[in-house]
Short mmCIF file of C-alpha atoms and ligand atoms in Angstrom, two decimals:
data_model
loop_
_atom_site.label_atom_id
_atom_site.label_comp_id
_atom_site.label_asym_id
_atom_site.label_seq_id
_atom_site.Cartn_x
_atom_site.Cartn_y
_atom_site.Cartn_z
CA UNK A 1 -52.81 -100.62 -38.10
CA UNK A 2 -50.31 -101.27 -41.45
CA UNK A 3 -47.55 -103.19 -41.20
CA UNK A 4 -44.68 -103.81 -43.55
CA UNK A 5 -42.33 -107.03 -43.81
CA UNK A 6 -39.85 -105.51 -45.79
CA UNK A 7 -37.15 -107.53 -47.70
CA UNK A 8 -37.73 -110.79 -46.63
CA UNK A 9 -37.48 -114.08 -48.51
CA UNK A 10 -41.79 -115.41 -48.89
CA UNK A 11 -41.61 -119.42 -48.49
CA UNK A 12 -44.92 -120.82 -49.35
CA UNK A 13 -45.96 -124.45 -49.86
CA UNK A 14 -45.19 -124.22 -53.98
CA UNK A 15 -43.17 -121.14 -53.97
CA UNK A 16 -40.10 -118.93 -52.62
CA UNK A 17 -39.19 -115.61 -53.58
CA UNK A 18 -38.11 -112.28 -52.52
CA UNK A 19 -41.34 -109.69 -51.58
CA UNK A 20 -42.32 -107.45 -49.08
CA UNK A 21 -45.92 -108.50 -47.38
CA UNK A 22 -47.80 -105.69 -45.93
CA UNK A 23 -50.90 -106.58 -43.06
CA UNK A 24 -53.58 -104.50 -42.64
CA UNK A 25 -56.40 -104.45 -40.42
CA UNK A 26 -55.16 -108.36 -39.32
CA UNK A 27 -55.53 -109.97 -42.67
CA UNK A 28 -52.44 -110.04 -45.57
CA UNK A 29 -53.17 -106.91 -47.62
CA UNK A 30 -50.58 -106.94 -50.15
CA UNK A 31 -47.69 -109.22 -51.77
CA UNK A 32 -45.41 -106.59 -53.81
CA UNK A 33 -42.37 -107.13 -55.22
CA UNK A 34 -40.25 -103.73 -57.52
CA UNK A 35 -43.83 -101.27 -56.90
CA UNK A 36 -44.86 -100.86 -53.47
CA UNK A 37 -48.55 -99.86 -53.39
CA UNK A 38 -47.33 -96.37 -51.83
CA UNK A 39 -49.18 -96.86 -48.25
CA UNK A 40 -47.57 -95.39 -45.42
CA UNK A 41 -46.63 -98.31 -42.82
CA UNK A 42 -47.06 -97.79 -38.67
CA UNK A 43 -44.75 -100.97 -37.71
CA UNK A 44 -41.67 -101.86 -40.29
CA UNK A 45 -39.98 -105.01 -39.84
CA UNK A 46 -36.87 -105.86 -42.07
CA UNK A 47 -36.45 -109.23 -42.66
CA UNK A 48 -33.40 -108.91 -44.81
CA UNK A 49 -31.84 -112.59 -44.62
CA UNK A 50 -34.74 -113.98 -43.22
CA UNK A 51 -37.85 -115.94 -44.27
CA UNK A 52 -41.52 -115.16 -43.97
CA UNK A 53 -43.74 -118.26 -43.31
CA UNK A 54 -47.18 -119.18 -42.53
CA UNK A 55 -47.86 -119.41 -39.32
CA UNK A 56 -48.01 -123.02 -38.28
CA UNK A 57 -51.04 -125.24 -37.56
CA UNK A 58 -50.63 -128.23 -34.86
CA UNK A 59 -53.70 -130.09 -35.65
CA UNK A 60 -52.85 -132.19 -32.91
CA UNK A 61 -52.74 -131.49 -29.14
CA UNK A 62 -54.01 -132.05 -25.60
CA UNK A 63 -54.04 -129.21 -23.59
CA UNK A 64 -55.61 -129.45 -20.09
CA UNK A 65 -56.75 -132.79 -20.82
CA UNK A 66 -57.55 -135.46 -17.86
CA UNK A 67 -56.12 -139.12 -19.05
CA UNK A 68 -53.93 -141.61 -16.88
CA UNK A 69 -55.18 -140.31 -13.67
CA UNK A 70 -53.95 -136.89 -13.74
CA UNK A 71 -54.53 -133.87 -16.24
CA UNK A 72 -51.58 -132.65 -18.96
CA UNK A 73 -50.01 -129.96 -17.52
CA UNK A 74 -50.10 -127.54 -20.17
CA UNK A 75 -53.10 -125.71 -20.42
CA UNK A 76 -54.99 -123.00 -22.82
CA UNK A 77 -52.41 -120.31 -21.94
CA UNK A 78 -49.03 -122.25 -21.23
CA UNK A 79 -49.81 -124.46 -24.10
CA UNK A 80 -50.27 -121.48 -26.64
CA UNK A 81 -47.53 -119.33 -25.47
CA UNK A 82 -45.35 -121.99 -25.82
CA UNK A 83 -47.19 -122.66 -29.69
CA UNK A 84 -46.25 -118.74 -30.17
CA UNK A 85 -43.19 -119.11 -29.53
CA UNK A 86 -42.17 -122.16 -31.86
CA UNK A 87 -44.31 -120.34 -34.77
CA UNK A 88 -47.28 -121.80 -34.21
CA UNK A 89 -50.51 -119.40 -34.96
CA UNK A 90 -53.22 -122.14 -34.82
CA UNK A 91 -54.17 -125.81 -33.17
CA UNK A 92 -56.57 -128.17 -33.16
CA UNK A 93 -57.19 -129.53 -29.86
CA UNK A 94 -59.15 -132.71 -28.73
CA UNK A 95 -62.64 -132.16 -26.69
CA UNK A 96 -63.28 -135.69 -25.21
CA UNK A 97 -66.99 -136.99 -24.88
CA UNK A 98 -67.44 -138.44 -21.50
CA UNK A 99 -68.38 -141.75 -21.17
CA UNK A 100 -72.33 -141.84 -21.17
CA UNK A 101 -72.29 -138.02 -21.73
CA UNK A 102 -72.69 -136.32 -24.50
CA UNK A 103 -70.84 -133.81 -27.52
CA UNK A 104 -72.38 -130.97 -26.07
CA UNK A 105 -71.11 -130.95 -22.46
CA UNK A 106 -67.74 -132.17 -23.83
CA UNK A 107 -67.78 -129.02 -26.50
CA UNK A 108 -68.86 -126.54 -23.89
CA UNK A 109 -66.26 -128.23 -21.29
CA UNK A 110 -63.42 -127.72 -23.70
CA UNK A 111 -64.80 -124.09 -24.85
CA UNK A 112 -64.95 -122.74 -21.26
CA UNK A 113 -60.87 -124.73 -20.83
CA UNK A 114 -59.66 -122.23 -23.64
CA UNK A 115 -61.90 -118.94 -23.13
CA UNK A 116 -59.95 -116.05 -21.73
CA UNK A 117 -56.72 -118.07 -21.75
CA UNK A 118 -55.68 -118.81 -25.53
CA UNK A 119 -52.48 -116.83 -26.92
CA UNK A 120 -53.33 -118.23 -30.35
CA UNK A 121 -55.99 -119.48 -32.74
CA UNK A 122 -57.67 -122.79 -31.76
CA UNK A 123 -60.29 -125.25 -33.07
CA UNK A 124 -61.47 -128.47 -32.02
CA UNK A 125 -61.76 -132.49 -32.70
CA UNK A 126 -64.35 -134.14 -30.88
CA UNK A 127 -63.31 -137.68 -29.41
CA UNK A 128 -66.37 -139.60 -29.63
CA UNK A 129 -66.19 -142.39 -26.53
CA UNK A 130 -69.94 -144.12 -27.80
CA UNK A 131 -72.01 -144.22 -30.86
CA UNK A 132 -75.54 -144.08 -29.30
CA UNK A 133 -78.40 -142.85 -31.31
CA UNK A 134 -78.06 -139.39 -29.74
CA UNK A 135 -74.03 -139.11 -30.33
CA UNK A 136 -74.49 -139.60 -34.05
CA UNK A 137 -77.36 -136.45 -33.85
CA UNK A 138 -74.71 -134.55 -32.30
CA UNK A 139 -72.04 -134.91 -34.68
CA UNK A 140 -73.88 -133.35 -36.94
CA UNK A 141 -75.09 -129.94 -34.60
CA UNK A 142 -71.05 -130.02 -34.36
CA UNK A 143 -70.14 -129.63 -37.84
CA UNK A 144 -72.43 -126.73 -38.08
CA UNK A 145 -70.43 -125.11 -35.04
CA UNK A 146 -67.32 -126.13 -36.85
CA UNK A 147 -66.02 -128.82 -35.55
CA UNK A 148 -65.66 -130.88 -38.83
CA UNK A 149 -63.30 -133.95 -36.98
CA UNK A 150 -64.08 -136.54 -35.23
CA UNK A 151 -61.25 -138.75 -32.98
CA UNK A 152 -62.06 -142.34 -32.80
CA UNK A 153 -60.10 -144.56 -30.76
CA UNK A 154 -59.16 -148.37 -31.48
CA UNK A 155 -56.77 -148.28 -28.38
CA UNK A 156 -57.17 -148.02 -24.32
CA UNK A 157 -59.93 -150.11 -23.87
CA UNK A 158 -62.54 -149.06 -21.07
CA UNK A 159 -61.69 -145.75 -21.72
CA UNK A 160 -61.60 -144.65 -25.37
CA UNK A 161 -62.12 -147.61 -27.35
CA UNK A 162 -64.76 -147.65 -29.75
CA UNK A 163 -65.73 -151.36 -31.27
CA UNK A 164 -65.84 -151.76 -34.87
CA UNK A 165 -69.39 -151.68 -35.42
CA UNK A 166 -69.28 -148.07 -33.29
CA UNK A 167 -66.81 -147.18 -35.55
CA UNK A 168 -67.88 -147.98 -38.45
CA UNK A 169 -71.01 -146.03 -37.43
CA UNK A 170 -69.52 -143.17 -37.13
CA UNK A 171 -67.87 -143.02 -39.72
CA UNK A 172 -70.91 -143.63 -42.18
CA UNK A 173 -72.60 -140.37 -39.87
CA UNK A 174 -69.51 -138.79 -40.72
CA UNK A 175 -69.81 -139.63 -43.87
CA UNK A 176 -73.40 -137.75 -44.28
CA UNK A 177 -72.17 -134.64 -42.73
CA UNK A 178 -69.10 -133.80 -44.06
CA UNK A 179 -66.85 -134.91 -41.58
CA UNK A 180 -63.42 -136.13 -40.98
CA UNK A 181 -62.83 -139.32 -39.01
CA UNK A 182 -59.45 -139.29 -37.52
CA UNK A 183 -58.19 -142.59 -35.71
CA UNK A 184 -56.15 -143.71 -33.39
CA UNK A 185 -55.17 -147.10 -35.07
CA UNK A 186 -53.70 -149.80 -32.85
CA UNK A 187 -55.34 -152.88 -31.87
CA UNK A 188 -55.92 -152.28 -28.35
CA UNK A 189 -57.13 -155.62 -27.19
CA UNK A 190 -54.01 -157.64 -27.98
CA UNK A 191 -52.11 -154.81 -26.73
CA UNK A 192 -54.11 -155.16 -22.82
CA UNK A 193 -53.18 -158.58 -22.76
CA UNK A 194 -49.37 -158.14 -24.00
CA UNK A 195 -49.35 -155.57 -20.74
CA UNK A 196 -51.39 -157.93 -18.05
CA UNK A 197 -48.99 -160.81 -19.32
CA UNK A 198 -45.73 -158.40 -18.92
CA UNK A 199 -46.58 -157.11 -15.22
CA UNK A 200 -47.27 -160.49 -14.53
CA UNK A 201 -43.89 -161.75 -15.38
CA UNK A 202 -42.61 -158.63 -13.79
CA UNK A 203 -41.69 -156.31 -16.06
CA UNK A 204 -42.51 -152.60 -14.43
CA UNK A 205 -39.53 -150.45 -16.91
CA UNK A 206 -40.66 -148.03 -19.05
CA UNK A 207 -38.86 -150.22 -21.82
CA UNK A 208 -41.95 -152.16 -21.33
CA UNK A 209 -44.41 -149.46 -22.65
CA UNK A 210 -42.89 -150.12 -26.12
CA UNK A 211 -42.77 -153.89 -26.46
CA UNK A 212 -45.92 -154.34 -25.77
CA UNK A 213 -47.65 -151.93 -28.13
CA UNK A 214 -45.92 -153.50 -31.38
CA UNK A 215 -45.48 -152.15 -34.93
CA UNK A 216 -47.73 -155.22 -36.01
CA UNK A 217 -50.95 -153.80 -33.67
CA UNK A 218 -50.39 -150.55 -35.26
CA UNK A 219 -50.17 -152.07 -39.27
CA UNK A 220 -53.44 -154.06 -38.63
CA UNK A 221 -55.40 -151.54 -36.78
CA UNK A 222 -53.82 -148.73 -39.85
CA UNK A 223 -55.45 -151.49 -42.37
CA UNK A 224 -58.62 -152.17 -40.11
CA UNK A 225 -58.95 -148.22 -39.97
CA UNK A 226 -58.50 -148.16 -43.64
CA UNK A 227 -60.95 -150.90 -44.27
CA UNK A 228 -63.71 -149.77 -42.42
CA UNK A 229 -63.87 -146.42 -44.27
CA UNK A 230 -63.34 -148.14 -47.20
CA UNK A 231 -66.73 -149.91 -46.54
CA UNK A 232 -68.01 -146.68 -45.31
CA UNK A 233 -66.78 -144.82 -48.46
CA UNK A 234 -65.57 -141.94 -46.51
CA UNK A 235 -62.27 -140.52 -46.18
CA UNK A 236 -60.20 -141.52 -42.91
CA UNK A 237 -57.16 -139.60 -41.34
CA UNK A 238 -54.72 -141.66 -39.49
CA UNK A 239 -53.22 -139.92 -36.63
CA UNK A 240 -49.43 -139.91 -34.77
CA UNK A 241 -48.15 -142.75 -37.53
CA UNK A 242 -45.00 -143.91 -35.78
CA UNK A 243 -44.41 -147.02 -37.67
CA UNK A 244 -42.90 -148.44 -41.62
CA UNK A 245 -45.72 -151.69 -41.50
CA UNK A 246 -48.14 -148.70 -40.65
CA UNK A 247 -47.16 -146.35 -43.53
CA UNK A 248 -47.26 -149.50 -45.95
CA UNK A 249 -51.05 -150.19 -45.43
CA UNK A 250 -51.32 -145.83 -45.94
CA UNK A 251 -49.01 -146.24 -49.00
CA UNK A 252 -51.05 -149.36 -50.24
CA UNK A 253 -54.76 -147.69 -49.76
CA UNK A 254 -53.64 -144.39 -51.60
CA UNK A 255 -51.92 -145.96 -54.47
CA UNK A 256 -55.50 -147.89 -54.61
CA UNK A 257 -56.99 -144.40 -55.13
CA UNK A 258 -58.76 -143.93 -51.15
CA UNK A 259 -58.85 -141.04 -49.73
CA UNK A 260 -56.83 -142.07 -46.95
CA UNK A 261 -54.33 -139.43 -45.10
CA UNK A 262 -51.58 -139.74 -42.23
CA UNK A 263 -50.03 -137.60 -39.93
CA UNK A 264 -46.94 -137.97 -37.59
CA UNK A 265 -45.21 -136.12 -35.30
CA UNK A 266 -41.67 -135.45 -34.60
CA UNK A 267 -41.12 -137.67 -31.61
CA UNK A 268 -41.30 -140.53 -34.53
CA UNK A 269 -38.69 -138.85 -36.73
CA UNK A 270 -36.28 -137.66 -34.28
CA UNK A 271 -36.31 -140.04 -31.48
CA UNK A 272 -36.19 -143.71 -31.02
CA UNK A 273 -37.68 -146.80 -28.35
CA UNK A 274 -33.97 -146.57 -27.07
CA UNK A 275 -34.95 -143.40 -25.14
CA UNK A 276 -37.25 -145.66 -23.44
CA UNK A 277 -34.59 -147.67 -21.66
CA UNK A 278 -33.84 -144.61 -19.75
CA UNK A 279 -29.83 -144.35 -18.35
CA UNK A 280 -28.41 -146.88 -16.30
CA UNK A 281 -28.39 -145.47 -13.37
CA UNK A 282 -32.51 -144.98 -13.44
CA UNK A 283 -34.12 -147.07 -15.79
CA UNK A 284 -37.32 -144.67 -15.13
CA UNK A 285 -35.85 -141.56 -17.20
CA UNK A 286 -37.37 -143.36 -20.04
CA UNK A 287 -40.86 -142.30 -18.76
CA UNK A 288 -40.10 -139.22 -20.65
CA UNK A 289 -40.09 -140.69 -23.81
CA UNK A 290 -43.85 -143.12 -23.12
CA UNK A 291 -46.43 -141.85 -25.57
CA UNK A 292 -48.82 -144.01 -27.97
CA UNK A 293 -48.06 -145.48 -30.54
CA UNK A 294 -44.62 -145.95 -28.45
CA UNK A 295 -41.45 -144.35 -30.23
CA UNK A 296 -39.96 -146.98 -32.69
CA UNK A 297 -36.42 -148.78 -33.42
CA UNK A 298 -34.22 -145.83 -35.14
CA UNK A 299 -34.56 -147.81 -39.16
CA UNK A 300 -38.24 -146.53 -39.15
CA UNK A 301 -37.13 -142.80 -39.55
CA UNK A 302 -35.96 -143.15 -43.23
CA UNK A 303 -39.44 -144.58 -43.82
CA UNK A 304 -41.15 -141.95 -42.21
CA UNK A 305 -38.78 -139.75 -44.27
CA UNK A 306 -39.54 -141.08 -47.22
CA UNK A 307 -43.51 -141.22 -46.30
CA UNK A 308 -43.03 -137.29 -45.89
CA UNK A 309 -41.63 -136.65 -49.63
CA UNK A 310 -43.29 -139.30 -51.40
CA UNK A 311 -46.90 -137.63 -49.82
CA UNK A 312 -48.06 -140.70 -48.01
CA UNK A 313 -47.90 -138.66 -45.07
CA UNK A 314 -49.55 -135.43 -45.50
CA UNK A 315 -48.94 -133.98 -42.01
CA UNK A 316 -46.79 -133.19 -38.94
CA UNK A 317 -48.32 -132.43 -36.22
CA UNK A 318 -47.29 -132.71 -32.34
CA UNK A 319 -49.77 -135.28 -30.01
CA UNK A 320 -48.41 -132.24 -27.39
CA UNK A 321 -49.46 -134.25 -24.13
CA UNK A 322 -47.25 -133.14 -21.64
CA UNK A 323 -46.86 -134.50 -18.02
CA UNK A 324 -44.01 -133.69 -15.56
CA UNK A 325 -41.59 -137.12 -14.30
CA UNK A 326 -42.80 -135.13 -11.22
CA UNK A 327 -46.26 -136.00 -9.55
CA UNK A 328 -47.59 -137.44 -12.79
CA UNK A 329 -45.11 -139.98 -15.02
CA UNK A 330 -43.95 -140.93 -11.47
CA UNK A 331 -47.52 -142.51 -11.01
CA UNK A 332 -46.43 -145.44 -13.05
CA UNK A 333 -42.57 -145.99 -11.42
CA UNK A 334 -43.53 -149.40 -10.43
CA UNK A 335 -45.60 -150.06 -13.27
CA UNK A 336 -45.22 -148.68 -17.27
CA UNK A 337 -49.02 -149.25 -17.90
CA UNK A 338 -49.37 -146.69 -15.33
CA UNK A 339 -46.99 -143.65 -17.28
CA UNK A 340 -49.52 -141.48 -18.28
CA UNK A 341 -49.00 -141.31 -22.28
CA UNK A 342 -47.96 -138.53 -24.02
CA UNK A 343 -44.41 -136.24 -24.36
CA UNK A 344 -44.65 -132.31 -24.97
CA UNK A 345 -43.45 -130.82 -28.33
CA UNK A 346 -45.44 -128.28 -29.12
CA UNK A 347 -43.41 -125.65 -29.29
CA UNK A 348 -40.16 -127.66 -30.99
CA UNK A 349 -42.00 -128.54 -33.94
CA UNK A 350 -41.11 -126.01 -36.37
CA UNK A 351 -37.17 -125.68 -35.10
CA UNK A 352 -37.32 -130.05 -35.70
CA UNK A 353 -38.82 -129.87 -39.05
CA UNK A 354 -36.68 -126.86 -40.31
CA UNK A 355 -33.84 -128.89 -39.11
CA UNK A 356 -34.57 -131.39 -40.85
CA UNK A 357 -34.64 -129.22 -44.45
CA UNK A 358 -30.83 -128.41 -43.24
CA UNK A 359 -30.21 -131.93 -43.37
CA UNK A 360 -31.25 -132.24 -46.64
CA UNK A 361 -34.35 -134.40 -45.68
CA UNK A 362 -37.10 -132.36 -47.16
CA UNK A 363 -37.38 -129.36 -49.07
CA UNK A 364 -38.43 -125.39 -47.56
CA UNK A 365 -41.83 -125.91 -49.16
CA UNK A 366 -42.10 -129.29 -47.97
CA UNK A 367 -41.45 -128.13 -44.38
CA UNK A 368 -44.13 -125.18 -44.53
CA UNK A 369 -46.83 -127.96 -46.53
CA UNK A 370 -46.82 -130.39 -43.70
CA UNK A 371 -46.33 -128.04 -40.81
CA UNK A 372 -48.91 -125.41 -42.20
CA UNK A 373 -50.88 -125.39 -45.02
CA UNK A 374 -52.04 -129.30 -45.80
CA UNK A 375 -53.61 -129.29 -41.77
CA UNK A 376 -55.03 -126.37 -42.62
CA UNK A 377 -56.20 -127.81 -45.73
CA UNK A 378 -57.13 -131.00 -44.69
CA UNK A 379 -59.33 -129.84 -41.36
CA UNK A 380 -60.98 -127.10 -43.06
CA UNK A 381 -59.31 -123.76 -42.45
CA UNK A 382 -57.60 -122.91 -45.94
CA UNK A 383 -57.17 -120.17 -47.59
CA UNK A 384 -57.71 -118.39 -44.15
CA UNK A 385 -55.36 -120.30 -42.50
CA UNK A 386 -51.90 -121.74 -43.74
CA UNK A 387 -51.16 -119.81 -46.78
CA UNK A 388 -49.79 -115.67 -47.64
CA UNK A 389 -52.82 -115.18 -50.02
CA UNK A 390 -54.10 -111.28 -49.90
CA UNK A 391 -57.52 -111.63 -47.92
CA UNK A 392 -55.61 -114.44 -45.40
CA UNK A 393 -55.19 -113.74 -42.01
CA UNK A 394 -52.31 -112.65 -41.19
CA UNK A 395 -50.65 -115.65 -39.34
CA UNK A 396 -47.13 -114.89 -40.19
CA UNK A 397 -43.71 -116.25 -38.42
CA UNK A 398 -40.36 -114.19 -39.50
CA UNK A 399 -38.06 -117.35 -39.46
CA UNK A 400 -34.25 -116.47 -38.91
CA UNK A 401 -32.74 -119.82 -40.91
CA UNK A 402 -28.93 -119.43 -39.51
CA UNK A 403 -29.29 -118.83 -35.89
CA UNK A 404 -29.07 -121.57 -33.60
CA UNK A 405 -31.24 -122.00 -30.86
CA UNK A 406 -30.64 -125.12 -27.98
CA UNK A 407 -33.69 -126.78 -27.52
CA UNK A 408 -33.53 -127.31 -23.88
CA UNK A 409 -35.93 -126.62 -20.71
CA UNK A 410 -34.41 -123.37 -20.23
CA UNK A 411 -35.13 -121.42 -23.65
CA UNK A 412 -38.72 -123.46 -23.49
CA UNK A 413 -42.10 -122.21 -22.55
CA UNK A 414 -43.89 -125.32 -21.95
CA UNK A 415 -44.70 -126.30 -18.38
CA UNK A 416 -43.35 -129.63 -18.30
CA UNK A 417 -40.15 -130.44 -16.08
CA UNK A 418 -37.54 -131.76 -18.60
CA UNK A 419 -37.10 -131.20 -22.20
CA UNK A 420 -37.64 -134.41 -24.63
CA UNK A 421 -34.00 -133.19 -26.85
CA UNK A 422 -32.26 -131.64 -23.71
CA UNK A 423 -28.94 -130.70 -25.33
CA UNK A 424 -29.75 -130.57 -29.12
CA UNK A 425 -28.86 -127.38 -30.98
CA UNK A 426 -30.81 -127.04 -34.21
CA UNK A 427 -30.06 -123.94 -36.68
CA UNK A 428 -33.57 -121.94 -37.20
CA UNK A 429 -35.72 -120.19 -34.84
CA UNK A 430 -38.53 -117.67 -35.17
CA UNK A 431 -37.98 -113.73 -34.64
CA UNK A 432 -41.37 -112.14 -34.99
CA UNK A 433 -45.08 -114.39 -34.81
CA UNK A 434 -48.06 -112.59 -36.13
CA UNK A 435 -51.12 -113.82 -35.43
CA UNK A 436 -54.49 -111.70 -37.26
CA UNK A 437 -51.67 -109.08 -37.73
CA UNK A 438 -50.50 -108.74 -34.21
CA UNK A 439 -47.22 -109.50 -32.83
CA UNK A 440 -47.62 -111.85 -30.34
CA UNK A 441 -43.93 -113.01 -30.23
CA UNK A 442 -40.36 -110.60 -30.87
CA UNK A 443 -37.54 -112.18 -30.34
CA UNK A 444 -38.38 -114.55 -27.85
CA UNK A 445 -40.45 -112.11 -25.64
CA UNK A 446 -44.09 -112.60 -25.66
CA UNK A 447 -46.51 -109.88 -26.69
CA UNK A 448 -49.73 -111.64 -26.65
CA UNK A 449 -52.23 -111.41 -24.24
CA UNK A 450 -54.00 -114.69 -23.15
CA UNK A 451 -57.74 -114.51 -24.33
CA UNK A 452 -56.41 -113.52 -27.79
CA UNK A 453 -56.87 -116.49 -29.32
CA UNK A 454 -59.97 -117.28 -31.41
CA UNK A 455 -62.13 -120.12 -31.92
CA UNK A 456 -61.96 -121.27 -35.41
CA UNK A 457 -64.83 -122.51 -36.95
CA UNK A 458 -63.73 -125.12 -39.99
CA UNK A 459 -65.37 -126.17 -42.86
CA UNK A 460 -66.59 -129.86 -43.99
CA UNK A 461 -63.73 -131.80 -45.41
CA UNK A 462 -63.47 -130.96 -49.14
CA UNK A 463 -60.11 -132.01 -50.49
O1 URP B 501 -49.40 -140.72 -25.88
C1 URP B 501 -50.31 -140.07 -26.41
N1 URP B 501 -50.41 -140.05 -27.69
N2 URP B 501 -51.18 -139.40 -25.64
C2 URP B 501 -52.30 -138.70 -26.09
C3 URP B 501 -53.47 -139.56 -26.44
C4 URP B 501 -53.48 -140.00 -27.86
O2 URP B 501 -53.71 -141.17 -28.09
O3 URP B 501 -53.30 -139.20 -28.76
ZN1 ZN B 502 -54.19 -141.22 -30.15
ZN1 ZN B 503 -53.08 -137.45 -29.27
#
């Protein structure tokens, strides 16, 4: 099977210019500009007018994943479709170890949760929940099934949270093996206390969720996080930054020469802790909006901005964690600590970030380098993934820059029951998703069969 992109405008990380790309046999065959290479094609697609991206990689996401008493409610297959359709050819999901368990079981629990179901490409994080003797064997039997990342937690403690001495245990195994340590940095014992003394006074609101996690436990657990793998001499990747005290201690660390990196995800740029308050009529609404780190006052978006140009922040990906008001954010109406965390946005990703090159906030290569190619640089699936080099595979999104598209639960794939920018029209939207050369997504009607997707195996961090 040959296809042809005729005509359309190539936007790579460095580069834009006018080519036509030609697949074969699921990988990129052939860039050509004035000579064609003469090949006959069996599908031609004119994208006149139109850009041709990499396909996007979401190296963040929770699909079918138990956590505050109930389970997201996207899984392998509404998760993914809903990733095709926003131009999204590959994520990076989180397998958590049970407590007392081990990698293994988690791996194979998270393998069987995607088999037969995916739409797109997937790979995995581990979440390590202990550091026992046997855990740090295992992380390194992962890496050589290719799952280079590990997901330590300094938040929710009793559940996830990991001590510093685990931590920093891990991270010197990680260290030895070639992995990537990837944390969740907030100081999650002041937080529990800042919540027990809240419910206590009685404050239930959502509005809650926010002013108890505070920008300052994110900054010191961002410099403890730092810190640690500065002592461990290993490189550390600090995941859903939502905060400017945060991005300092990032800033600080790589101006130092570390090998420190940051991602964060569009609920941090685009929405604000005022969401949280809900309307007046039903304080609750803000349950929507309750994911950790908790969206921030609206000032810190210019900082994240700025984070985003100046390469401070490397990444955007989505912390897709999706739970309906219905059945599941309604568990915590009479009490915040009780929302279960996390907002869907896994399919809005790429119409929010090519948004925000209309707005003038960063450039077209900047928007396909943080949505695309530096995750799939940084967790170890470049060249294959994330670029239009001949020999890629050919993850490829058409991108239609002038049509407008409303981002609200109607035009939306994803399972949950509201839409986190009901109302907002953006100008941008995909036309045609490749994934391995097939077209998995034409204008808006899905082509791909669930049990598509691969497992991607990724290589030891090498940047
Ligand atoms: O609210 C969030 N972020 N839920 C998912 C868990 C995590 O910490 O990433
Ligand atoms: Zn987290
Ligand atoms: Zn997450």
């Amino acid at each position: 099977m040959r296809t042809l992109i005729q005509n359309g405008t190539l936007v790579t990380a460095t580069d834009i210019f006018q080519a036509d790309l030609w697949i074969e046999d699921g990988k990129i065959a052939a860039v050509t500009g004035a000579s064609a290479p003469g090949w006959q094609a069996d599908l031609t697609i004119n994208a006149a007018g139109r850009y041709v991206l990499p396909g996007g990689v979401d190296a963040h996401t929770h699909l079918d994943m138990p956590f505050g008493g109930t389970v997201s409610i996207d899984d392998f297959e509404s998760g993914t479709i809903a990733a095709a359709h926003g131009g999204t050819t590959t994520i990076i999901d989180f397998a958590i170890q049970k407590k007392g368990g081990t990698l293994r079981e988690a791996l194979d629990t998270w393998h069987a949760k995607a088999e037969g179901k995916a739409v797109v490409d997937y790979g995995f994080h581990m979440i390590a929940t202990d550091a026992t003797e046997s855990v740090l064997r295992e992380m390194g039997d992962l890496v050589r099934e290719g799952v280079t990342s590990f997901k330590l937690f300094m938040a929710y403690p009793g559940v996830l949270y990991l001590d510093d001495q685990a931590i920093f245990r891990c991270m010197l195994r990680a260290g030895e093996i070639g992995a990537l340590t990837c944390m969740h940095a907030e100081a999650g014992l002041p937080i529990e206390v800042l919540v027990e003394r809240a419910l206590a006074q009685g404050h239930t609101a959502p509005i809650y969720h926010a002013l108890t996690r505070p920008e300052a436990a994110e900054a010191t657990g961002t410099e403890r996080a730092i810190a640690l793998a500065e002592m461990a001499r290993v490189p550390v990747y600090i995941v859903h930054l939502s905060a400017a005290r945060a991005l300092e201690r990032v800033r600080e660390a790589r101006d130092r020469g570390l090998p420190v990196y940051a991602e964060t995800c569009p609920q941090y740029l685009f929405l604000s802790e005022d969401a949280l308050r809900g309307t007046p009529e039903d304080p609750f609404e803000g349950a929507k909006y309750v994911c950790t780190p908790p969206l921030r006052p609206a000032y810190h978006h210019e900082h994240l901005w700025r984070g985003l140009r100046n390469y401070d922040l490397q990444v955007v990906s989505t912390d897709h964690c999706p739970f309906c008001m219905k059945g599941q954010k309604e568990l915590g109406r009479n009490n915040f600590a009780k929302i279960p965390n996390g907002m869907p946005g896994i399919e809005t990703r790429l119409h929010l970030l090519h948004e925000a090159v209309n707005e003038g906030r960063i450039s077209l290569n900047r928007f396909v380098e943080i949505s695309s190619t530096a995750p799939a640089k940084i967790f170890g699936l470049y060249p294959r993934k994330g670029s239009l080099h001949i020999g890629a595979d050919a993850d490829v999104v058409i991108w239609d820059p002038n049509c407008s598209f409303e981002l609200s639960h109607k035009n939306l794939h994803m399972r949950v029951d509201y839409a986190a920018y009901e109302g907002k029209v953006v100008r941008g939207a995909p036309t045609h998703v490749f994934s391995r050369g097939e077209l998995i997504v034409e204008y808006g009607q899905l082509r791909g069969r669930p049990g598509r997707g691969q497992f991607q195996r990724r290589s030891t961090f090498s940047l």
